[in-house]
PDB file of C-alpha atoms in Angstrom:
ATOM      1  CA  MET A  71      31.599  16.212  17.229  1.00 44.00           C
ATOM      2  CA  ARG A  72      29.443  13.359  18.491  1.00 55.00           C
ATOM      3  CA  LYS A  73      30.305   9.851  17.394  1.00 66.00           C
ATOM      4  CA  LEU A  74      27.706   8.170  15.177  1.00 81.00           C
ATOM      5  CA  ARG A  75      26.155   5.075  16.724  1.00 89.00           C
ATOM      6  CA  PRO A  76      27.124   2.021  14.594  1.00 93.00           C
ATOM      7  CA  ALA A  77      24.162   0.168  13.073  1.00 93.00           C
ATOM      8  CA  PRO A  78      24.780  -3.049  15.090  1.00 93.00           C
ATOM      9  CA  LEU A  79      24.384  -0.979  18.278  1.00 96.00           C
ATOM     10  CA  CYS A  80      21.126   0.692  17.210  1.00 97.00           C
ATOM     11  CA  ARG A  81      18.296  -0.905  19.168  1.00 98.00           C
ATOM     12  CA  SER A  82      15.232   1.264  18.492  1.00 98.00           C
ATOM     13  CA  TRP A  83      14.314   2.530  14.995  1.00 98.00           C
ATOM     14  CA  LEU A  84      11.439   5.014  15.261  1.00 98.00           C
ATOM     15  CA  PHE A  85       9.206   5.929  12.290  1.00 98.00           C
ATOM     16  CA  LEU A  86       7.859   9.500  12.427  1.00 98.00           C
ATOM     17  CA  GLU A  87       5.202  11.367  10.452  1.00 97.00           C
ATOM     18  CA  GLY A  88       7.093  13.259   7.778  1.00 97.00           C
ATOM     19  CA  ALA A  89       5.208  16.574   7.931  1.00 97.00           C
ATOM     20  CA  ASN A  90       4.231  16.697  11.612  1.00 97.00           C
ATOM     21  CA  GLU A  91       6.636  19.339  12.890  1.00 96.00           C
ATOM     22  CA  ALA A  92       5.656  19.038  16.538  1.00 96.00           C
ATOM     23  CA  ILE A  93       6.356  15.315  16.619  1.00 97.00           C
ATOM     24  CA  LEU A  94       9.530  15.650  14.569  1.00 98.00           C
ATOM     25  CA  GLN A  95      11.004  18.374  16.764  1.00 96.00           C
ATOM     26  CA  SER A  96      10.381  16.438  19.983  1.00 97.00           C
ATOM     27  CA  ALA A  97      11.324  12.995  18.655  1.00 98.00           C
ATOM     28  CA  ALA A  98      14.879  12.913  19.982  1.00 97.00           C
ATOM     29  CA  ALA A  99      13.522  13.139  23.534  1.00 97.00           C
ATOM     30  CA  SER A 100      12.044   9.653  23.061  1.00 97.00           C
ATOM     31  CA  GLY A 101      15.503   8.144  23.437  1.00 96.00           C
ATOM     32  CA  ALA A 102      15.252   6.171  20.188  1.00 98.00           C
ATOM     33  CA  ASP A 103      18.619   5.342  18.666  1.00 97.00           C
ATOM     34  CA  VAL A 104      17.457   5.974  15.087  1.00 98.00           C
ATOM     35  CA  LEU A 105      14.854   8.523  13.994  1.00 98.00           C
ATOM     36  CA  ILE A 106      13.242   7.804  10.624  1.00 98.00           C
ATOM     37  CA  HIS A 107      11.685  10.692   8.722  1.00 98.00           C
ATOM     38  CA  GLU A 108       8.850   8.740   7.119  1.00 98.00           C
ATOM     39  CA  LEU A 109       7.757  10.110   3.737  1.00 98.00           C
ATOM     40  CA  GLU A 110       5.752   7.109   2.556  1.00 97.00           C
ATOM     41  CA  ASP A 111       2.665   5.782   4.377  1.00 93.00           C
ATOM     42  CA  PHE A 112       2.903   8.280   7.267  1.00 96.00           C
ATOM     43  CA  THR A 113       2.919  11.279   4.910  1.00 97.00           C
ATOM     44  CA  PRO A 114      -0.065  11.770   2.564  1.00 96.00           C
ATOM     45  CA  PRO A 115       1.001  12.878  -0.960  1.00 97.00           C
ATOM     46  CA  PRO A 116      -0.262  16.484  -0.543  1.00 97.00           C
ATOM     47  CA  LEU A 117       2.008  16.906   2.501  1.00 98.00           C
ATOM     48  CA  ARG A 118       5.175  15.484   0.943  1.00 98.00           C
ATOM     49  CA  PRO A 119       6.512  18.788  -0.433  1.00 98.00           C
ATOM     50  CA  ARG A 120       6.294  20.247   3.080  1.00 97.00           C
ATOM     51  CA  ALA A 121       7.956  17.168   4.580  1.00 98.00           C
ATOM     52  CA  ARG A 122      10.819  17.400   2.077  1.00 98.00           C
ATOM     53  CA  ALA A 123      11.332  21.071   2.856  1.00 97.00           C
ATOM     54  CA  LEU A 124      11.861  20.235   6.534  1.00 98.00           C
ATOM     55  CA  ALA A 125      14.628  17.725   5.883  1.00 97.00           C
ATOM     56  CA  ALA A 126      17.878  19.699   5.931  1.00 96.00           C
ATOM     57  CA  GLU A 127      17.198  21.712   9.096  1.00 97.00           C
ATOM     58  CA  LEU A 128      15.522  18.781  10.837  1.00 98.00           C
ATOM     59  CA  TYR A 129      18.376  16.351  10.181  1.00 98.00           C
ATOM     60  CA  ALA A 130      20.937  18.843  11.474  1.00 97.00           C
ATOM     61  CA  ALA A 131      18.923  19.254  14.681  1.00 97.00           C
ATOM     62  CA  TRP A 132      18.587  15.507  15.151  1.00 97.00           C
ATOM     63  CA  ARG A 133      22.285  14.966  14.521  1.00 95.00           C
ATOM     64  CA  ASP A 134      23.151  17.614  17.112  1.00 94.00           C
ATOM     65  CA  GLN A 135      21.104  15.613  19.623  1.00 94.00           C
ATOM     66  CA  GLY A 136      23.160  12.486  19.026  1.00 92.00           C
ATOM     67  CA  VAL A 137      20.719  10.299  17.118  1.00 96.00           C
ATOM     68  CA  VAL A 138      21.209   8.437  13.860  1.00 97.00           C
ATOM     69  CA  VAL A 139      19.317  10.236  11.089  1.00 98.00           C
ATOM     70  CA  ALA A 140      17.311   8.113   8.659  1.00 98.00           C
ATOM     71  CA  VAL A 141      14.668   8.817   6.062  1.00 98.00           C
ATOM     72  CA  ARG A 142      12.251   6.467   4.336  1.00 98.00           C
ATOM     73  CA  VAL A 143      11.520   7.651   0.820  1.00 98.00           C
ATOM     74  CA  ASN A 144       8.775   6.402  -1.457  1.00 98.00           C
ATOM     75  CA  PRO A 145       9.368   3.684  -4.053  1.00 97.00           C
ATOM     76  CA  LEU A 146      11.519   5.153  -6.815  1.00 97.00           C
ATOM     77  CA  ASP A 147       8.885   4.592  -9.512  1.00 95.00           C
ATOM     78  CA  GLN A 148       6.499   6.765  -7.465  1.00 95.00           C
ATOM     79  CA  ASP A 149       7.640   9.842  -5.488  1.00 95.00           C
ATOM     80  CA  GLY A 150      10.994   8.434  -4.412  1.00 97.00           C
ATOM     81  CA  MET A 151      13.215  10.397  -6.773  1.00 98.00           C
ATOM     82  CA  ASP A 152      11.575  13.682  -5.749  1.00 98.00           C
ATOM     83  CA  ASP A 153      12.057  12.673  -2.127  1.00 98.00           C
ATOM     84  CA  LEU A 154      15.752  11.917  -2.638  1.00 98.00           C
ATOM     85  CA  ALA A 155      16.420  15.142  -4.521  1.00 98.00           C
ATOM     86  CA  ALA A 156      15.239  17.078  -1.467  1.00 98.00           C
ATOM     87  CA  VAL A 157      16.274  14.994   1.526  1.00 98.00           C
ATOM     88  CA  MET A 158      19.789  14.176   0.346  1.00 98.00           C
ATOM     89  CA  ARG A 159      20.633  17.857   0.840  1.00 97.00           C
ATOM     90  CA  GLY A 160      20.331  17.122   4.551  1.00 97.00           C
ATOM     91  CA  HIS A 161      22.816  14.236   4.297  1.00 97.00           C
ATOM     92  CA  PRO A 162      20.842  11.493   6.080  1.00 98.00           C
ATOM     93  CA  ASP A 163      22.924   8.718   7.600  1.00 97.00           C
ATOM     94  CA  ILE A 164      20.545   6.064   6.267  1.00 98.00           C
ATOM     95  CA  VAL A 165      18.041   5.928   3.412  1.00 98.00           C
ATOM     96  CA  ALA A 166      15.308   3.315   3.812  1.00 98.00           C
ATOM     97  CA  LEU A 167      13.328   2.056   0.834  1.00 98.00           C
ATOM     98  CA  PRO A 168       9.868   0.480   1.240  1.00 98.00           C
ATOM     99  CA  LYS A 169       8.267  -2.313  -0.762  1.00 97.00           C
ATOM    100  CA  VAL A 170      11.579  -3.948  -1.711  1.00 98.00           C
ATOM    101  CA  ALA A 171      10.808  -7.230  -3.430  1.00 97.00           C
ATOM    102  CA  GLU A 172      13.746  -7.620  -5.843  1.00 98.00           C
ATOM    103  CA  PRO A 173      17.513  -6.999  -5.593  1.00 98.00           C
ATOM    104  CA  HIS A 174      17.380  -4.524  -8.488  1.00 98.00           C
ATOM    105  CA  HIS A 175      15.236  -2.189  -6.357  1.00 98.00           C
ATOM    106  CA  VAL A 176      18.225  -1.729  -4.047  1.00 98.00           C
ATOM    107  CA  ALA A 177      20.711  -1.470  -6.914  1.00 98.00           C
ATOM    108  CA  ARG A 178      18.681   1.373  -8.402  1.00 98.00           C
ATOM    109  CA  LEU A 179      18.527   3.143  -5.040  1.00 98.00           C
ATOM    110  CA  ASP A 180      22.307   2.811  -4.717  1.00 98.00           C
ATOM    111  CA  GLU A 181      22.769   4.445  -8.111  1.00 98.00           C
ATOM    112  CA  ALA A 182      20.435   7.315  -7.232  1.00 98.00           C
ATOM    113  CA  VAL A 183      22.030   7.958  -3.837  1.00 98.00           C
ATOM    114  CA  THR A 184      25.487   7.913  -5.422  1.00 98.00           C
ATOM    115  CA  ARG A 185      24.398  10.499  -7.977  1.00 98.00           C
ATOM    116  CA  PHE A 186      22.973  12.826  -5.322  1.00 98.00           C
ATOM    117  CA  GLU A 187      26.077  12.450  -3.142  1.00 98.00           C
ATOM    118  CA  ARG A 188      28.168  13.642  -6.092  1.00 97.00           C
ATOM    119  CA  ASP A 189      25.761  16.461  -6.956  1.00 97.00           C
ATOM    120  CA  TYR A 190      25.592  17.756  -3.381  1.00 97.00           C
ATOM    121  CA  GLY A 191      29.244  17.335  -2.428  1.00 96.00           C
ATOM    122  CA  ILE A 192      28.595  14.527   0.065  1.00 97.00           C
ATOM    123  CA  ALA A 193      31.364  11.982   0.609  1.00 96.00           C
ATOM    124  CA  GLU A 194      30.624   9.187  -1.823  1.00 96.00           C
ATOM    125  CA  GLY A 195      29.582   5.982  -0.071  1.00 96.00           C
ATOM    126  CA  SER A 196      28.814   7.697   3.248  1.00 96.00           C
ATOM    127  CA  THR A 197      25.033   7.116   3.024  1.00 98.00           C
ATOM    128  CA  SER A 198      23.870   3.682   4.161  1.00 98.00           C
ATOM    129  CA  LEU A 199      20.815   1.818   2.854  1.00 98.00           C
ATOM    130  CA  LEU A 200      18.047  -0.042   4.677  1.00 98.00           C
ATOM    131  CA  PRO A 201      15.774  -2.110   2.392  1.00 98.00           C
ATOM    132  CA  ASN A 202      12.305  -2.725   3.864  1.00 98.00           C
ATOM    133  CA  ILE A 203      10.917  -6.213   3.307  1.00 98.00           C
ATOM    134  CA  GLU A 204       7.130  -6.008   3.016  1.00 97.00           C
ATOM    135  CA  PHE A 205       6.084  -8.845   0.693  1.00 97.00           C
ATOM    136  CA  ALA A 206       6.486 -12.613   0.587  1.00 98.00           C
ATOM    137  CA  ARG A 207       8.487 -12.151  -2.626  1.00 98.00           C
ATOM    138  CA  GLY A 208      10.947  -9.957  -0.770  1.00 98.00           C
ATOM    139  CA  LEU A 209      11.174 -12.249   2.239  1.00 98.00           C
ATOM    140  CA  VAL A 210      12.328 -15.231   0.202  1.00 98.00           C
ATOM    141  CA  GLN A 211      14.961 -13.033  -1.476  1.00 97.00           C
ATOM    142  CA  THR A 212      16.206 -11.202   1.604  1.00 98.00           C
ATOM    143  CA  GLY A 213      19.733 -12.548   1.241  1.00 97.00           C
ATOM    144  CA  ALA A 214      20.009 -11.412  -2.380  1.00 98.00           C
ATOM    145  CA  ILE A 215      18.430  -8.053  -1.537  1.00 98.00           C
ATOM    146  CA  ALA A 216      20.931  -7.493   1.277  1.00 98.00           C
ATOM    147  CA  ALA A 217      23.805  -8.312  -1.077  1.00 98.00           C
ATOM    148  CA  ALA A 218      22.650  -6.008  -3.883  1.00 98.00           C
ATOM    149  CA  SER A 219      24.551  -3.003  -2.513  1.00 98.00           C
ATOM    150  CA  ARG A 220      27.664  -2.605  -0.405  1.00 97.00           C
ATOM    151  CA  ARG A 221      25.891   0.304   1.273  1.00 98.00           C
ATOM    152  CA  THR A 222      23.290  -1.953   2.900  1.00 98.00           C
ATOM    153  CA  ILE A 223      23.795  -2.097   6.656  1.00 98.00           C
ATOM    154  CA  GLY A 224      20.549  -3.858   7.519  1.00 98.00           C
ATOM    155  CA  CYS A 225      17.096  -4.883   6.399  1.00 98.00           C
ATOM    156  CA  LEU A 226      13.853  -3.982   8.127  1.00 98.00           C
ATOM    157  CA  MET A 227      10.809  -6.225   8.204  1.00 97.00           C
ATOM    158  CA  ALA A 228       7.367  -4.661   7.941  1.00 95.00           C
ATOM    159  CA  SER A 229       4.360  -6.054   9.748  1.00 94.00           C
ATOM    160  CA  GLU A 230       1.146  -4.657   8.314  1.00 95.00           C
ATOM    161  CA  ASP A 231       2.013  -4.852   4.609  1.00 95.00           C
ATOM    162  CA  LEU A 232       3.561  -8.286   4.957  1.00 96.00           C
ATOM    163  CA  ALA A 233       0.584  -9.632   6.863  1.00 97.00           C
ATOM    164  CA  ALA A 234      -1.708  -8.165   4.210  1.00 96.00           C
ATOM    165  CA  ASP A 235       0.364  -9.744   1.438  1.00 97.00           C
ATOM    166  CA  LEU A 236       0.052 -13.123   3.165  1.00 97.00           C
ATOM    167  CA  GLY A 237      -3.670 -12.670   3.778  1.00 97.00           C
ATOM    168  CA  ALA A 238      -2.956 -13.221   7.462  1.00 97.00           C
ATOM    169  CA  GLU A 239      -5.189 -12.086  10.315  1.00 96.00           C
ATOM    170  CA  ARG A 240      -3.378  -9.621  12.583  1.00 95.00           C
ATOM    171  CA  GLY A 241      -3.329 -10.132  16.329  1.00 95.00           C
ATOM    172  CA  SER A 242      -1.392  -8.492  19.126  1.00 94.00           C
ATOM    173  CA  ASP A 243       0.305 -11.823  19.909  1.00 94.00           C
ATOM    174  CA  GLY A 244       1.970 -11.721  16.458  1.00 94.00           C
ATOM    175  CA  LEU A 245       1.434 -15.437  15.912  1.00 96.00           C
ATOM    176  CA  GLU A 246       0.650 -14.943  12.215  1.00 97.00           C
ATOM    177  CA  LEU A 247       4.152 -13.496  11.638  1.00 97.00           C
ATOM    178  CA  ALA A 248       6.084 -15.946  13.811  1.00 97.00           C
ATOM    179  CA  TYR A 249       7.615 -17.909  10.933  1.00 97.00           C
ATOM    180  CA  VAL A 250       8.300 -14.723   8.949  1.00 97.00           C
ATOM    181  CA  ARG A 251      10.267 -13.198  11.826  1.00 98.00           C
ATOM    182  CA  GLN A 252      12.223 -16.394  12.371  1.00 98.00           C
ATOM    183  CA  ARG A 253      13.129 -16.698   8.700  1.00 98.00           C
ATOM    184  CA  PHE A 254      13.969 -13.025   8.358  1.00 98.00           C
ATOM    185  CA  ILE A 255      16.642 -13.026  11.056  1.00 98.00           C
ATOM    186  CA  VAL A 256      18.225 -16.161   9.580  1.00 98.00           C
ATOM    187  CA  GLU A 257      18.388 -14.495   6.150  1.00 98.00           C
ATOM    188  CA  CYS A 258      19.884 -11.295   7.568  1.00 98.00           C
ATOM    189  CA  ARG A 259      22.389 -13.108   9.752  1.00 97.00           C
ATOM    190  CA  ALA A 260      23.542 -15.177   6.780  1.00 98.00           C
ATOM    191  CA  ALA A 261      23.989 -11.947   4.780  1.00 98.00           C
ATOM    192  CA  ASN A 262      25.827 -10.287   7.714  1.00 97.00           C
ATOM    193  CA  VAL A 263      23.476  -7.313   7.978  1.00 98.00           C
ATOM    194  CA  VAL A 264      21.411  -6.037  10.909  1.00 98.00           C
ATOM    195  CA  ALA A 265      17.929  -7.545  11.143  1.00 98.00           C
ATOM    196  CA  VAL A 266      15.492  -4.850  12.278  1.00 98.00           C
ATOM    197  CA  ASP A 267      12.370  -6.511  13.655  1.00 98.00           C
ATOM    198  CA  CYS A 268       8.872  -5.374  12.701  1.00 97.00           C
ATOM    199  CA  PRO A 269       7.073  -2.804  14.858  1.00 97.00           C
ATOM    200  CA  TYR A 270       4.502  -3.629  17.492  1.00 96.00           C
ATOM    201  CA  THR A 271       1.506  -1.662  16.212  1.00 95.00           C
ATOM    202  CA  TRP A 272      -0.627  -1.620  19.357  1.00 95.00           C
ATOM    203  CA  SER A 273      -0.324   0.962  22.109  1.00 93.00           C
ATOM    204  CA  ASP A 274      -0.145  -1.203  25.246  1.00 94.00           C
ATOM    205  CA  VAL A 275       3.139  -1.165  27.156  1.00 93.00           C
ATOM    206  CA  ALA A 276       2.901  -4.785  28.293  1.00 96.00           C
ATOM    207  CA  GLY A 277       2.429  -5.911  24.716  1.00 97.00           C
ATOM    208  CA  VAL A 278       5.466  -4.140  23.249  1.00 97.00           C
ATOM    209  CA  GLU A 279       7.622  -5.424  26.089  1.00 98.00           C
ATOM    210  CA  ARG A 280       6.401  -8.986  25.554  1.00 97.00           C
ATOM    211  CA  ASP A 281       6.883  -8.725  21.793  1.00 98.00           C
ATOM    212  CA  THR A 282      10.416  -7.344  22.162  1.00 98.00           C
ATOM    213  CA  ILE A 283      11.389 -10.051  24.643  1.00 98.00           C
ATOM    214  CA  TRP A 284      10.234 -12.669  22.128  1.00 97.00           C
ATOM    215  CA  ALA A 285      12.253 -10.961  19.378  1.00 98.00           C
ATOM    216  CA  ARG A 286      15.338 -10.910  21.590  1.00 97.00           C
ATOM    217  CA  ARG A 287      14.973 -14.617  22.239  1.00 96.00           C
ATOM    218  CA  LEU A 288      15.050 -15.199  18.479  1.00 97.00           C
ATOM    219  CA  GLY A 289      18.303 -13.253  18.278  1.00 96.00           C
ATOM    220  CA  TYR A 290      17.133  -9.770  17.312  1.00 98.00           C
ATOM    221  CA  THR A 291      19.097  -6.823  18.664  1.00 97.00           C
ATOM    222  CA  ALA A 292      17.081  -4.150  16.824  1.00 98.00           C
ATOM    223  CA  LYS A 293      13.397  -3.347  16.529  1.00 98.00           C
ATOM    224  CA  SER A 294      11.391  -0.747  14.630  1.00 98.00           C
ATOM    225  CA  LEU A 295       8.592   1.153  16.322  1.00 97.00           C
ATOM    226  CA  VAL A 296       5.837   3.608  15.465  1.00 97.00           C
ATOM    227  CA  ASP A 297       5.143   5.050  18.931  1.00 97.00           C
ATOM    228  CA  PRO A 298       7.783   7.273  20.619  1.00 97.00           C
ATOM    229  CA  ALA A 299       6.572   6.003  24.000  1.00 96.00           C
ATOM    230  CA  HIS A 300       7.843   2.527  23.098  1.00 97.00           C
ATOM    231  CA  ALA A 301      11.480   3.571  22.603  1.00 98.00           C
ATOM    232  CA  ALA A 302      12.516   3.307  26.242  1.00 97.00           C
ATOM    233  CA  ILE A 303      10.879  -0.120  26.532  1.00 98.00           C
ATOM    234  CA  VAL A 304      12.594  -1.462  23.420  1.00 98.00           C
ATOM    235  CA  ASN A 305      15.957  -0.066  24.505  1.00 97.00           C
ATOM    236  CA  GLY A 306      15.542  -1.579  27.949  1.00 97.00           C
ATOM    237  CA  VAL A 307      14.731  -5.049  26.675  1.00 97.00           C
ATOM    238  CA  LEU A 308      17.507  -4.999  24.073  1.00 97.00           C
ATOM    239  CA  THR A 309      20.163  -3.821  26.534  1.00 96.00           C
ATOM    240  CA  PRO A 310      21.748  -6.546  28.719  1.00 94.00           C
ATOM    241  CA  SER A 311      20.590  -6.161  32.314  1.00 92.00           C
ATOM    242  CA  ASP A 312      22.844  -6.309  35.368  1.00 93.00           C
ATOM    243  CA  ASP A 313      21.464  -9.755  36.234  1.00 94.00           C
ATOM    244  CA  GLU A 314      22.200 -11.008  32.721  1.00 93.00           C
ATOM    245  CA  LEU A 315      25.727  -9.636  32.882  1.00 93.00           C
ATOM    246  CA  GLN A 316      26.343 -11.276  36.246  1.00 95.00           C
ATOM    247  CA  GLN A 317      25.139 -14.609  34.908  1.00 93.00           C
ATOM    248  CA  ALA A 318      27.273 -14.230  31.794  1.00 93.00           C
ATOM    249  CA  ALA A 319      30.315 -13.513  33.958  1.00 94.00           C
ATOM    250  CA  ARG A 320      29.590 -16.661  36.012  1.00 93.00           C
ATOM    251  CA  ILE A 321      29.378 -18.721  32.818  1.00 93.00           C
ATOM    252  CA  VAL A 322      32.671 -17.342  31.520  1.00 94.00           C
ATOM    253  CA  ALA A 323      34.442 -17.923  34.831  1.00 93.00           C
ATOM    254  CA  ALA A 324      33.101 -21.483  35.239  1.00 92.00           C
ATOM    255  CA  PHE A 325      33.952 -22.500  31.688  1.00 91.00           C
ATOM    256  CA  GLU A 326      37.430 -21.015  31.758  1.00 88.00           C
ATOM    257  CA  ALA A 327      38.142 -22.692  35.091  1.00 91.00           C
ATOM    258  CA  ALA A 328      37.025 -26.028  33.607  1.00 90.00           C
ATOM    259  CA  ARG A 329      39.220 -25.521  30.549  1.00 89.00           C
ATOM    260  CA  ALA A 330      42.185 -24.727  32.798  1.00 89.00           C
ATOM    261  CA  GLN A 331      41.664 -28.173  34.320  1.00 88.00           C
ATOM    262  CA  GLY A 332      41.579 -29.801  30.891  1.00 86.00           C
ATOM    263  CA  LEU A 333      37.805 -30.309  30.819  1.00 81.00           C
ATOM    264  CA  GLY A 334      35.700 -29.788  27.704  1.00 79.00           C
ATOM    265  CA  ARG A 335      32.561 -28.651  29.527  1.00 81.00           C
ATOM    266  CA  VAL A 336      31.217 -27.958  33.005  1.00 86.00           C
ATOM    267  CA  GLU A 337      27.871 -28.028  34.787  1.00 85.00           C
ATOM    268  CA  LEU A 338      26.496 -24.768  36.188  1.00 84.00           C
ATOM    269  CA  ASP A 339      23.062 -24.479  37.767  1.00 86.00           C
ATOM    270  CA  GLY A 340      22.031 -27.759  36.175  1.00 84.00           C
ATOM    271  CA  SER A 341      23.098 -26.736  32.677  1.00 85.00           C
ATOM    272  CA  LEU A 342      26.014 -28.258  30.807  1.00 85.00           C
ATOM    273  CA  LEU A 343      28.135 -25.391  29.523  1.00 86.00           C
ATOM    274  CA  GLU A 344      29.876 -25.941  26.209  1.00 88.00           C
ATOM    275  CA  VAL A 345      31.729 -23.667  23.779  1.00 91.00           C
ATOM    276  CA  PRO A 346      28.626 -22.073  22.179  1.00 90.00           C
ATOM    277  CA  THR A 347      27.204 -21.049  25.578  1.00 91.00           C
ATOM    278  CA  TYR A 348      30.581 -19.660  26.619  1.00 91.00           C
ATOM    279  CA  SER A 349      30.891 -17.738  23.346  1.00 92.00           C
ATOM    280  CA  ASN A 350      27.376 -16.289  23.712  1.00 92.00           C
ATOM    281  CA  ALA A 351      28.164 -15.133  27.245  1.00 94.00           C
ATOM    282  CA  LYS A 352      31.315 -13.371  26.051  1.00 94.00           C
ATOM    283  CA  ARG A 353      29.381 -11.727  23.205  1.00 93.00           C
ATOM    284  CA  LEU A 354      26.741 -10.457  25.623  1.00 92.00           C
ATOM    285  CA  ILE A 355      29.410  -8.893  27.843  1.00 94.00           C
ATOM    286  CA  ALA A 356      31.144  -7.316  24.841  1.00 93.00           C
ATOM    287  CA  ARG A 357      27.848  -5.916  23.532  1.00 92.00           C
ATOM    288  CA  SER A 358      27.036  -4.408  26.917  1.00 93.00           C
ATOM    289  CA  GLU A 359      30.428  -2.725  27.080  1.00 93.00           C
ATOM    290  CA  ALA A 360      30.033  -1.384  23.538  1.00 91.00           C
ATOM    291  CA  LEU A 361      26.545  -0.023  24.278  1.00 92.00           C
ATOM    292  CA  ARG A 362      27.739   1.720  27.419  1.00 90.00           C
ATOM    293  CA  ALA A 363      30.685   3.245  25.587  1.00 88.00           C
ATOM    294  CA  ILE A 364      28.603   4.561  22.696  1.00 86.00           C
ATOM    295  CA  ASP A 365      25.875   5.859  25.031  1.00 80.00           C
ATOM    296  CA  HIS A 366      28.561   7.794  26.889  1.00 72.00           C
ATOM    297  CA  ASN A 367      29.977   9.212  23.651  1.00 72.00           C
ATOM    298  CA  VAL A 368      26.524  10.186  22.365  1.00 66.00           C
ATOM    299  CA  ARG A 369      25.727  12.058  25.559  1.00 58.00           C
ATOM    300  CA  ALA A 370      29.164  13.731  25.770  1.00 57.00           C
TER     301      ALA A 370
END
């Protein structure tokens, strides 16, 4: 039995058209860590019954290929309850909820998921939740939303709906969402949940790489995407490189040598290394080791 990738080690979260069987069946080949069966915006209402019918067999196939299985249902006051009644039979690892603007939206989802777990003989509490923040109202309450359920393992920030709610003009440089992305990761980090960055919704390779590098600099370790071709790029950027690991090892060695001599800090390559830099270097090395271990287990 393959080991499930923990949420903090999931880098790429790929949204997929809920009723497009060809795309769904080939999605695992993208290399994305999380595949999201998208029943909301990517699935027109007439196609939702077909999308729901695919869930159980599809999720089993995805799980056999070593990916984390997620589904995004519709808001619960729309088609969400019908979605859950069908897709929970497939025991998704994560249920994502769009348009979350209040903590009670997550509390209601928790109650519904708990009920379906009991009805379908699924281990209670085994399904995680991923609230999607798509409005200004939700952004300023991200901390409370994240705390509304013990099932919540992360929050995901939308791009198009949030920009529309702000009345912002979209551009491939993402400047209009710069503050939103900075605030969102602070809110998630304070709530101790994974912050999943918004998708890059243009097709160019250079752009998604640039956008992911900027997200990583802010502290993101996870990013959503809407194009399977972007998965390898996102994974590459969000995985420590050999050069980064070598530099981190140099920082650790220099700082520990300085401490052994009774010094509080040391200069390396013109930079004064203090405890936070040392701690970050150790975290980067530990994350790299964890990613390599889980990648090995997933492939085994």
